[in-house]
XYZ file of C-alpha atoms in Angstrom:
717
model
C -146.491 84.597 -143.925
C -142.930 82.613 -145.094
C -139.942 84.271 -143.775
C -137.268 85.283 -146.306
C -134.015 84.342 -146.237
C -131.190 86.589 -146.035
C -127.608 87.406 -145.659
C -125.873 89.630 -144.025
C -122.882 91.187 -145.405
C -120.091 92.757 -143.351
C -118.709 95.494 -143.374
C -121.646 97.806 -144.531
C -121.253 98.338 -148.029
C -123.801 101.785 -147.732
C -123.919 103.915 -145.150
C -127.369 105.807 -144.433
C -126.793 108.236 -145.800
C -125.923 106.917 -149.562
C -128.554 103.964 -148.979
C -130.930 106.866 -148.810
C -129.848 108.260 -152.257
C -130.103 104.981 -153.536
C -133.621 104.479 -152.652
C -134.698 107.500 -153.571
C -132.962 106.741 -157.730
C -134.011 104.640 -160.331
C -131.946 102.327 -158.535
C -130.833 98.890 -156.108
C -128.387 97.022 -154.988
C -128.474 93.564 -157.489
C -127.010 90.279 -156.158
C -125.529 86.752 -158.377
C -124.364 84.108 -157.528
C -120.980 82.087 -158.045
C -121.874 78.899 -160.283
C -118.798 77.324 -158.785
C -118.098 78.433 -155.490
C -119.342 80.310 -151.881
C -119.368 83.606 -153.593
C -121.306 86.668 -154.110
C -120.817 89.493 -156.630
C -123.387 93.284 -155.063
C -123.931 96.290 -157.645
C -126.386 98.313 -158.920
C -128.658 98.026 -161.589
C -131.592 99.252 -163.209
C -134.339 99.373 -160.522
C -136.925 100.256 -163.158
C -137.340 103.251 -166.102
C -139.349 107.229 -165.768
C -141.369 107.707 -168.302
C -139.799 109.251 -171.311
C -140.050 112.405 -171.882
C -139.079 111.322 -175.522
C -140.854 108.504 -177.793
C -139.267 105.490 -177.814
C -136.439 106.144 -175.177
C -135.996 105.866 -171.419
C -134.115 108.058 -169.418
C -133.314 106.445 -165.938
C -131.668 108.892 -163.588
C -128.072 107.484 -161.705
C -128.192 107.206 -157.772
C -125.462 110.257 -156.531
C -122.845 107.760 -154.994
C -119.234 107.741 -155.529
C -118.964 104.685 -155.770
C -122.106 103.219 -157.376
C -120.176 102.033 -160.369
C -117.748 99.212 -158.092
C -118.735 95.619 -157.878
C -118.297 94.459 -154.071
C -117.536 91.005 -153.031
C -118.109 88.529 -150.457
C -118.406 85.191 -149.303
C -120.859 83.126 -146.510
C -119.389 79.806 -144.326
C -116.327 79.368 -142.194
C -113.595 76.529 -141.861
C -113.043 75.906 -138.608
C -109.256 76.645 -137.287
C -109.776 72.044 -137.176
C -111.031 71.617 -140.615
C -108.419 74.096 -142.285
C -105.848 71.317 -140.447
C -107.706 68.606 -141.887
C -107.496 69.746 -145.018
C -103.508 71.137 -144.694
C -102.803 67.404 -143.803
C -103.967 66.250 -146.675
C -103.481 68.270 -148.987
C -99.795 67.822 -148.387
C -101.117 64.065 -148.844
C -102.088 65.097 -152.349
C -99.467 67.251 -153.347
C -96.696 64.318 -152.711
C -98.661 61.454 -154.916
C -98.694 64.238 -157.552
C -95.013 63.929 -157.718
C -95.229 60.142 -157.099
C -97.658 59.975 -159.735
C -94.230 60.931 -162.070
C -91.494 59.751 -160.472
C -93.164 56.649 -161.665
C -94.622 57.733 -165.040
C -91.159 57.981 -165.829
C -89.649 55.028 -165.032
C -92.151 53.057 -165.931
C -94.053 51.461 -163.198
C -97.000 49.556 -164.325
C -100.405 50.930 -163.120
C -101.769 47.609 -162.257
C -98.511 46.574 -160.797
C -98.555 45.788 -157.378
C -96.140 48.279 -156.638
C -98.346 51.409 -157.462
C -100.685 49.588 -155.800
C -98.816 49.406 -152.004
C -97.866 52.611 -152.834
C -100.840 53.636 -153.475
C -102.049 51.784 -149.848
C -98.829 54.233 -148.134
C -101.628 57.377 -149.243
C -105.175 56.088 -149.065
C -103.683 55.194 -144.561
C -102.493 58.644 -144.712
C -105.166 60.028 -146.284
C -107.732 58.066 -142.987
C -104.592 58.803 -140.632
C -105.935 62.900 -141.534
C -109.524 62.230 -141.383
C -108.772 59.918 -138.132
C -106.796 62.713 -136.308
C -109.473 64.968 -136.803
C -112.104 62.564 -136.209
C -109.747 62.339 -132.735
C -109.709 65.811 -131.952
C -113.295 66.589 -132.633
C -113.683 64.354 -129.944
C -112.432 66.402 -127.506
C -113.594 69.007 -127.897
C -115.440 71.008 -125.610
C -118.581 71.007 -126.408
C -118.658 68.211 -129.135
C -120.286 68.474 -132.708
C -121.971 65.094 -133.114
C -123.320 66.023 -136.592
C -120.024 66.502 -137.726
C -118.358 63.881 -135.584
C -119.976 60.315 -136.880
C -120.395 62.337 -140.632
C -116.501 62.207 -140.852
C -117.281 58.218 -139.120
C -119.017 57.394 -141.755
C -115.407 59.035 -144.251
C -113.953 56.764 -142.902
C -115.051 54.556 -142.842
C -115.739 55.077 -147.103
C -112.139 55.619 -147.145
C -111.123 52.241 -145.300
C -113.764 49.758 -147.939
C -111.779 51.548 -150.931
C -108.479 50.813 -149.296
C -109.628 47.661 -148.374
C -110.634 46.378 -152.541
C -108.921 48.932 -154.846
C -105.314 49.331 -152.636
C -105.222 46.883 -150.930
C -101.578 46.205 -147.972
C -100.557 43.448 -151.041
C -101.022 45.072 -153.675
C -102.807 42.077 -155.269
C -105.897 42.551 -156.434
C -106.192 38.474 -157.310
C -106.407 37.810 -154.030
C -108.754 36.046 -151.551
C -111.111 39.077 -150.241
C -112.778 37.800 -147.561
C -111.012 38.421 -144.482
C -109.542 41.446 -145.859
C -113.550 42.651 -146.488
C -113.507 41.134 -142.291
C -111.062 43.432 -141.006
C -112.648 46.818 -142.628
C -115.949 45.574 -141.083
C -115.280 44.747 -137.359
C -112.574 47.490 -137.183
C -116.156 50.120 -138.344
C -118.866 48.711 -137.385
C -118.146 47.119 -133.894
C -120.389 44.350 -132.849
C -120.284 42.788 -130.768
C -119.280 45.351 -127.345
C -117.322 44.730 -124.432
C -120.327 46.227 -123.056
C -122.502 42.837 -124.106
C -119.622 40.857 -123.312
C -119.095 42.540 -118.804
C -122.878 41.928 -118.289
C -122.842 38.163 -119.137
C -119.600 37.956 -117.522
C -121.363 37.815 -114.469
C -124.380 35.793 -114.457
C -124.042 32.618 -112.747
C -125.966 31.276 -115.759
C -125.857 33.639 -118.588
C -128.375 32.647 -121.598
C -130.931 32.715 -119.496
C -130.663 36.361 -120.689
C -132.643 37.504 -123.109
C -130.084 39.009 -126.126
C -127.018 35.980 -124.488
C -127.428 33.628 -127.697
C -127.570 36.705 -129.922
C -124.139 37.704 -128.281
C -122.627 34.164 -129.352
C -124.320 34.490 -133.157
C -122.886 38.180 -133.316
C -118.869 36.828 -132.659
C -118.558 33.796 -134.155
C -120.348 35.508 -137.945
C -118.005 38.284 -137.465
C -114.861 35.871 -136.849
C -114.428 36.953 -132.626
C -115.694 33.846 -131.348
C -112.189 33.622 -129.018
C -113.137 36.486 -127.760
C -116.534 35.382 -126.771
C -115.025 31.530 -125.840
C -115.584 31.947 -122.148
C -119.423 31.492 -123.073
C -119.520 29.128 -124.818
C -116.953 26.588 -122.505
C -120.025 27.378 -120.009
C -122.743 26.130 -121.682
C -121.086 22.535 -120.774
C -122.309 23.495 -117.655
C -126.230 24.606 -118.809
C -128.879 21.820 -117.697
C -129.789 19.977 -120.958
C -127.659 17.060 -121.775
C -127.957 17.520 -124.671
C -126.386 20.887 -125.123
C -123.593 19.899 -122.904
C -122.722 17.188 -124.723
C -122.436 19.480 -128.537
C -120.972 22.134 -126.558
C -117.459 20.162 -126.985
C -117.868 19.332 -130.486
C -119.253 23.021 -130.948
C -116.123 24.534 -129.675
C -114.132 22.477 -131.066
C -115.949 22.305 -134.705
C -115.049 27.332 -134.243
C -111.388 25.776 -133.467
C -110.073 24.233 -136.158
C -112.189 26.402 -138.402
C -109.895 27.686 -141.013
C -108.719 30.536 -142.267
C -106.586 32.194 -145.232
C -104.357 33.933 -143.592
C -103.080 30.736 -141.535
C -101.868 29.437 -145.824
C -98.979 30.234 -147.488
C -101.375 29.484 -150.490
C -105.163 29.971 -151.544
C -105.049 25.553 -152.687
C -103.532 24.832 -148.468
C -106.774 26.881 -147.612
C -109.272 24.793 -148.713
C -107.762 21.927 -148.127
C -107.744 22.599 -145.100
C -111.644 23.995 -145.506
C -112.388 21.131 -146.941
C -111.665 18.443 -144.019
C -112.910 21.258 -141.339
C -116.233 21.268 -143.688
C -116.905 17.482 -142.454
C -117.030 17.932 -138.662
C -119.325 20.567 -138.829
C -121.726 17.739 -140.913
C -120.565 15.597 -138.361
C -122.127 18.639 -136.061
C -124.850 18.800 -138.071
C -126.337 15.273 -138.449
C -126.375 15.295 -134.140
C -128.465 17.957 -134.178
C -131.225 15.913 -137.185
C -130.825 13.341 -134.364
C -133.016 15.288 -131.811
C -135.727 15.218 -131.587
C -137.920 18.032 -133.108
C -139.112 20.235 -129.828
C -136.038 19.101 -128.010
C -134.620 23.141 -126.459
C -137.388 24.597 -128.176
C -137.764 28.077 -126.246
C -134.822 27.962 -124.873
C -131.467 27.026 -126.759
C -131.924 25.122 -129.521
C -132.776 28.846 -132.264
C -129.184 29.118 -130.763
C -127.411 26.776 -131.650
C -129.394 26.147 -135.650
C -128.107 29.433 -135.851
C -124.573 28.213 -135.193
C -124.309 25.641 -136.949
C -125.681 27.581 -139.852
C -123.007 29.514 -140.143
C -120.157 27.358 -139.453
C -122.232 25.590 -142.897
C -122.228 29.219 -144.844
C -126.413 29.375 -145.300
C -127.335 32.026 -146.478
C -131.019 33.232 -145.347
C -128.909 32.072 -141.411
C -125.990 34.499 -143.003
C -128.356 36.627 -143.766
C -130.837 36.644 -141.159
C -128.335 37.100 -138.563
C -127.084 39.741 -139.828
C -130.125 41.971 -140.453
C -131.335 41.114 -136.617
C -130.221 42.099 -133.214
C -128.055 44.485 -131.579
C -125.292 44.963 -133.312
C -126.160 43.915 -136.823
C -125.241 46.649 -140.121
C -127.006 44.472 -142.939
C -125.186 43.623 -145.964
C -122.453 45.655 -145.312
C -121.876 43.038 -142.375
C -123.481 40.687 -144.840
C -121.285 41.211 -147.882
C -118.569 40.641 -145.532
C -118.600 37.827 -143.946
C -119.235 35.940 -146.799
C -115.966 35.167 -147.709
C -115.555 33.254 -145.177
C -118.715 31.065 -143.965
C -120.540 31.059 -147.564
C -117.820 31.152 -149.789
C -113.953 30.473 -148.562
C -112.844 31.222 -152.375
C -114.507 34.342 -152.089
C -112.717 37.104 -155.057
C -113.068 40.440 -156.462
C -114.779 40.068 -158.980
C -117.225 37.791 -156.564
C -118.528 41.625 -155.425
C -120.670 42.552 -158.056
C -123.295 39.575 -158.136
C -122.390 38.733 -155.025
C -124.123 41.593 -153.726
C -127.279 41.397 -156.330
C -127.688 38.083 -154.077
C -128.020 39.680 -150.839
C -129.365 43.291 -151.528
C -132.349 40.392 -152.400
C -132.784 39.910 -148.208
C -130.698 42.964 -146.476
C -132.027 46.425 -149.533
C -130.000 49.527 -149.857
C -130.797 52.534 -148.771
C -129.498 54.910 -150.838
C -130.509 58.119 -149.638
C -127.703 57.504 -146.992
C -124.541 58.698 -149.671
C -121.961 56.547 -147.527
C -124.836 54.105 -147.544
C -124.801 54.301 -151.614
C -121.525 55.034 -151.879
C -120.282 51.629 -150.590
C -122.721 49.407 -152.390
C -121.492 50.981 -155.817
C -117.821 50.573 -155.355
C -118.389 46.600 -153.579
C -120.364 47.192 -157.115
C -117.294 47.994 -159.231
C -119.334 50.606 -160.263
C -116.876 54.258 -160.005
C -118.552 56.390 -161.811
C -121.450 56.039 -159.579
C -118.795 55.695 -156.350
C -117.544 58.762 -156.886
C -120.669 60.580 -156.974
C -121.566 59.205 -154.470
C -118.945 60.087 -152.409
C -118.687 63.454 -153.745
C -122.726 63.376 -152.152
C -121.004 62.486 -148.896
C -118.697 64.365 -148.467
C -116.349 66.828 -151.468
C -113.118 65.932 -149.747
C -113.682 62.478 -149.785
C -114.824 62.708 -153.965
C -110.916 64.448 -154.773
C -109.565 61.798 -153.165
C -110.505 58.777 -153.782
C -110.998 60.256 -157.214
C -107.510 61.436 -157.617
C -106.138 58.284 -156.015
C -107.890 56.065 -158.736
C -106.702 57.775 -162.062
C -103.624 57.535 -160.882
C -104.096 53.392 -161.479
C -105.984 53.814 -164.698
C -109.049 53.574 -163.419
C -109.991 57.258 -165.221
C -113.999 58.623 -164.911
C -114.927 60.462 -167.717
C -117.829 63.792 -166.328
C -120.875 61.999 -168.344
C -123.900 61.098 -167.523
C -124.358 57.295 -166.194
C -126.671 55.732 -168.434
C -125.558 52.189 -167.075
C -126.006 51.520 -163.952
C -123.668 48.188 -164.326
C -120.696 50.103 -166.292
C -118.068 49.368 -164.724
C -115.476 51.687 -166.749
C -115.784 54.227 -169.013
C -115.376 52.809 -172.795
C -113.291 55.907 -173.820
C -114.782 55.384 -177.703
C -117.810 57.114 -176.850
C -116.817 60.086 -174.934
C -116.669 63.508 -176.199
C -113.320 64.293 -177.382
C -114.280 67.835 -174.684
C -115.454 66.170 -171.348
C -113.067 66.259 -168.621
C -112.522 63.329 -166.372
C -114.111 63.699 -162.839
C -111.098 63.554 -161.103
C -110.497 66.887 -162.798
C -114.221 68.295 -161.392
C -114.191 66.706 -157.771
C -111.308 68.054 -157.639
C -111.907 71.497 -158.955
C -115.206 71.668 -156.731
C -113.113 71.050 -154.212
C -110.789 73.230 -153.953
C -113.352 76.470 -155.111
C -116.242 75.212 -152.495
C -114.424 74.158 -149.396
C -110.958 75.720 -149.817
C -112.875 78.801 -150.944
C -114.275 79.600 -147.537
C -110.703 79.808 -145.480
C -109.102 82.696 -147.422
C -106.469 81.292 -146.111
C -105.554 78.487 -148.035
C -105.815 79.996 -150.809
C -101.653 78.078 -151.908
C -103.796 74.680 -152.139
C -106.437 76.308 -153.780
C -103.975 77.086 -156.828
C -102.179 73.441 -156.352
C -105.530 71.718 -156.763
C -106.540 73.139 -159.311
C -103.214 73.689 -161.625
C -103.534 69.661 -161.002
C -106.621 69.792 -163.164
C -105.130 70.906 -166.357
C -105.498 73.408 -168.539
C -108.792 74.046 -167.440
C -107.872 74.587 -163.963
C -105.336 76.866 -164.721
C -107.494 79.115 -166.690
C -110.113 78.089 -163.210
C -106.822 79.091 -161.320
C -106.569 82.907 -163.423
C -110.020 82.907 -162.590
C -109.594 82.344 -158.555
C -106.641 84.307 -158.773
C -107.944 87.621 -160.227
C -110.860 87.990 -157.329
C -108.217 87.068 -154.679
C -107.862 89.891 -151.798
C -104.297 91.071 -151.824
C -102.745 93.040 -148.991
C -99.316 94.355 -148.308
C -99.402 94.508 -144.836
C -98.338 92.170 -142.979
C -99.796 92.918 -138.817
C -103.332 90.926 -140.475
C -102.507 88.000 -141.783
C -102.720 84.877 -139.900
C -100.135 82.655 -139.194
C -101.735 79.319 -140.138
C -98.042 77.501 -139.934
C -99.620 75.329 -135.980
C -102.161 73.789 -137.565
C -100.774 71.888 -139.987
C -100.785 68.397 -138.585
C -98.416 67.164 -136.929
C -98.517 63.955 -139.124
C -95.872 65.902 -141.399
C -93.673 65.416 -138.332
C -93.696 61.273 -138.467
C -93.814 60.067 -141.885
C -90.001 60.865 -142.422
C -90.368 57.156 -143.510
C -92.535 57.829 -146.414
C -92.351 61.499 -147.697
C -89.272 64.362 -148.396
C -88.149 65.991 -145.390
C -87.754 68.829 -147.619
C -90.725 68.547 -148.882
C -91.846 68.865 -146.023
C -90.984 72.086 -144.054
C -91.193 73.470 -147.930
C -95.079 73.018 -147.244
C -95.205 73.920 -143.659
C -93.464 76.880 -145.051
C -96.697 78.037 -147.141
C -99.167 78.783 -143.990
C -96.142 81.397 -142.986
C -96.728 83.760 -146.284
C -98.444 87.419 -144.566
C -98.118 90.732 -146.602
C -95.501 90.871 -149.591
C -94.673 87.441 -149.324
C -98.102 86.355 -150.194
C -98.263 88.956 -153.100
C -94.570 87.572 -153.967
C -95.438 84.490 -154.310
C -98.649 85.173 -156.400
C -96.294 86.450 -159.172
C -94.514 83.076 -159.171
C -97.339 80.742 -159.315
C -98.527 83.403 -161.989
C -94.953 83.273 -163.635
C -95.255 79.359 -163.569
C -98.595 78.379 -164.820
C -98.216 81.783 -167.668
C -100.778 83.670 -166.321
C -99.339 86.932 -167.931
C -102.810 89.296 -168.058
C -103.574 88.183 -165.009
C -99.425 88.535 -162.520
C -100.210 92.057 -165.106
C -103.653 93.697 -163.375
C -102.453 91.648 -159.775
C -99.313 94.183 -159.530
C -101.809 96.457 -160.555
C -103.369 96.438 -157.469
C -100.724 96.176 -155.567
C -98.914 99.098 -156.837
C -102.407 101.020 -156.546
C -101.866 99.752 -152.265
C -98.869 100.018 -152.616
C -99.316 104.065 -153.840
C -101.094 104.602 -150.679
C -99.237 103.581 -147.551
C -96.049 106.087 -149.460
C -94.573 103.071 -150.889
C -93.081 104.105 -153.690
C -89.948 102.651 -154.728
C -92.077 99.094 -154.108
C -95.141 100.173 -156.225
C -92.856 101.578 -159.449
C -91.402 97.624 -159.180
C -94.701 96.727 -159.591
C -96.097 98.777 -162.465
C -93.224 98.071 -164.625
C -93.685 94.505 -164.208
C -97.420 95.274 -164.904
C -96.107 97.285 -168.118
C -98.356 100.353 -166.216
C -95.606 103.019 -167.120
C -98.587 105.939 -167.049
C -98.196 104.456 -163.553
C -94.978 104.780 -162.496
C -95.184 108.770 -164.485
C -97.714 109.482 -161.654
C -95.541 107.868 -158.597
C -92.616 110.530 -159.924
C -95.635 113.644 -159.354
C -96.561 112.126 -156.230
C -92.635 111.905 -154.701
C -92.199 115.860 -156.175
C -95.647 116.796 -153.919
C -93.953 115.137 -151.374
C -91.363 117.409 -151.081
C -93.053 120.055 -151.795
C -95.923 119.457 -148.507
C -93.485 116.880 -146.472
C -90.009 118.683 -147.034
C -86.292 117.572 -148.350
C -85.279 115.566 -145.659
C -88.874 112.626 -146.237
C -88.304 113.751 -150.360
C -84.729 111.883 -150.620
C -86.048 109.307 -148.306
C -88.294 108.908 -150.654
C -86.437 108.428 -153.938
C -83.499 105.812 -152.167
C -86.071 103.852 -152.025
C -86.580 103.642 -155.647
C -84.883 100.250 -157.469
C -82.742 100.743 -159.928
C -85.418 100.029 -163.782
C -82.247 97.882 -164.872
C -82.315 95.661 -162.484
C -86.985 95.747 -162.030
C -86.919 94.909 -165.381
C -84.394 92.226 -165.436
C -86.151 90.705 -162.290
C -89.884 91.704 -164.686
C -91.251 88.532 -164.448
C -93.366 89.658 -168.492
C -90.585 91.563 -169.452
C -89.490 88.190 -171.722
C -92.761 88.404 -173.113
C -91.783 92.328 -175.143
C -94.423 95.365 -175.679
C -92.759 97.059 -173.656
C -91.962 100.803 -176.147
C -88.487 101.674 -176.452
C -90.592 104.988 -176.173
C -91.289 104.564 -173.615
C -88.958 102.597 -171.509
C -87.153 105.973 -171.948
C -89.935 108.443 -171.088
C -90.159 106.219 -167.325
C -86.394 106.078 -167.470
C -86.155 109.531 -167.214
C -88.686 110.588 -165.434
C -86.499 108.218 -162.486
C -82.987 109.735 -163.569
C -84.225 113.007 -162.842
C -85.991 112.120 -158.995
C -82.109 110.985 -158.820
C -79.765 113.703 -160.126
C -83.016 116.051 -157.796
C -82.680 113.629 -154.370
C -79.051 113.923 -154.823
C -78.451 117.489 -155.675
C -80.764 118.016 -152.399
C -78.671 115.929 -150.250
C -75.382 117.967 -151.560
C -77.024 120.983 -151.153
C -78.243 119.766 -146.675
C -73.999 118.586 -146.460
C -72.307 121.283 -147.347
C -71.432 120.180 -150.876
C -72.932 124.367 -152.093
C -70.308 123.252 -155.504
C -71.382 119.787 -155.854
C -75.446 121.204 -155.797
C -74.837 123.342 -158.263
C -72.974 120.917 -160.828
C -75.674 118.865 -160.309
C -78.176 121.363 -160.931
C -77.076 122.982 -164.380
C -75.777 119.514 -165.060
C -79.942 118.489 -164.779
C -80.949 121.707 -166.874
C -79.317 121.072 -169.373
C -80.517 117.304 -170.002
C -84.115 117.797 -170.390
C -84.394 115.333 -167.651
C -86.663 118.713 -165.848
C -90.270 118.706 -167.081
C -90.675 121.897 -167.897
C -93.456 122.328 -165.156
C -90.674 121.564 -162.335
C -88.644 124.314 -164.084
C -89.641 126.914 -161.939
C -89.126 125.140 -158.323
C -84.847 124.049 -160.038
C -84.278 128.711 -159.816
C -86.421 129.165 -156.902
C -83.598 125.790 -155.255
C -80.814 127.685 -158.262
C -81.733 131.039 -155.829
C -81.099 129.236 -153.115
C -77.067 128.530 -153.592
C -77.143 132.258 -155.098
C -78.028 133.902 -151.972
C -74.973 132.069 -150.267
C -71.118 134.900 -150.200
C -69.326 133.222 -153.013
C -71.139 132.363 -155.552
C -72.092 128.600 -156.725
C -71.796 128.776 -160.537
C -69.343 129.153 -163.661
C -71.624 133.082 -165.636
C -72.527 130.604 -167.969
C -74.369 128.219 -165.942
C -75.778 132.734 -164.717
C -76.235 132.918 -168.296
C -78.402 129.355 -168.506
C -80.477 130.101 -165.705
C -81.429 133.816 -166.710
C -82.203 131.998 -169.863
C -84.686 129.906 -168.762
C -86.648 132.678 -166.769
C -86.673 134.495 -169.341
C -88.626 131.621 -171.438
C -90.717 130.648 -168.697
C -91.974 134.780 -168.443
C -92.647 135.004 -172.752
C -94.969 131.536 -172.540
C -96.648 132.580 -169.482
C -97.204 136.427 -171.848
C -98.357 133.654 -174.811
C -101.297 131.540 -172.386
C -98.462 128.477 -171.714
C -98.349 129.218 -168.184
C -100.106 125.561 -166.669
C -97.228 124.101 -168.939
C -94.539 126.447 -166.882
C -95.727 127.073 -163.629
């Protein structure tokens, strides 16, 4: 029998008794998966219907559970601390890029300008630093997660190829690309290795060792022959007199090989390369003069491959890139093409060249990194973004953002043409989202949402995605757990990489410190930040919901002053009245001193209204405002009365009590308590009430008795 997958939710939703009640009812627990994030909503739902006693009608027995109407929200997934650090570092880079983009737009800097590309090269470099720091940290862990280590290494490689092809350091997209691709190859796919060099260095006759000629051809095709110069020179002592004669010519030809980076202009390089090609042809003639059997099975094949590389023979290049230790197939071939086959190799030549290479060195699309890199080289931007996201959501989101900053906008429409280079905006639906927005929102909701401490990061990513991102931000905010206590908060400030401290030359110091401070938000600081987010993005309904929830939590913790403020923010005046009643109950249960202390925490209503983010929107009726103002004014006066009484200011206490009664601030159901308080002053040796005040007290007592006899006692007692 196949094992059924299951998920355990902690803490348990139901106790054993509640589960038994649920099992015996007609209801069961149901679950709904979020279509975007890693969330699960658990709720009760009708499981079966009982036979109906009335034809055409069915009746179901509801479970006798106190929380049967609740919906429990649960998440799965775990974000390691090291990954949180990566997300925090790259978030700082992302946010600064958004600010920089707005500044460049205001300054009128064209997308295609070298200045813009140079800036984006710097941001790509920052992302690469973020990833490299994460890789280094994974490598230093006691139990290295090899799968994660290798995965993020491939992410770094793809990001490096993107930087090489689309954001070159020079800012120029029209120059020769051969040397840049070769550098990318040698940095990320190291071959030949230093271990191979050491293996042959201790041999008197290294040419007798297996793989020796493969080592020389790999070093040559990678442009690293200088590192293997010792082994080229040692060929001069080979037993074959022919090889001893040809070896110095080979070394001389290699030494004179022109590299484009050594010349000021392309024309100078082409002229030098043309002259050098003459020496290669001379070397070839030397080989052609040899007997066909000369050196066969010994050195002939290796020498033929070396000269074939210098000649730029495509079949030899393909052979070397597909065989031997360190061969990386089509990626190696495309990277060395501009060194040996096409000295005039430029970015516009990449798609056709890759198609030619793929005839003998195919792409394995089952590997996401290989598929993404091939699409990038082929300049199929939409396919590149899809495959880079398949490789890693973080990668796809940030590369899409960089591309949009280069005016390479790609829309979220089906891929219909393998050869498409850019979107034809005339065929894009009006309501289509850019793929950049889609990928950033997916990254925010799936990856960042797994870590509750990354909520601020998630918000800023969503907010960077226009109106749709703003709407999703509101949905995420409405599901975000809030707490008004600071004790349970986690300080993530240490998880922001030290890279932040080394970017003074690229990022404003205030921006860095501001981003670090986000990690320290806890408890009510976090609540206040959420309110600010709602205000910044005009999420008024979400703000009112948030304030209602916060007010309820504050009431549970007897923080009535703050609860009143947040209730006013939510325009929830019924809760303000309820808090007023709770404060009066505090007086009954806990006594005068506790009551005075709690009332002293109640803020000034005028100040609260001015601070309210939603006050300018209206919606507060004058009747409602007058009602809750009167309730709060009564609490303030009643607390002042008890303070005067406690401090021995009996005359002031008596005067304050009568002012309350005569101003109609005292709720009628509290008259009895007020009269008892007045009785405390009447028992003194000295009379603190005026004669008219005494008659007013008696009038209130009489009204209570009369109304009670008429059946209205609950209104007064």
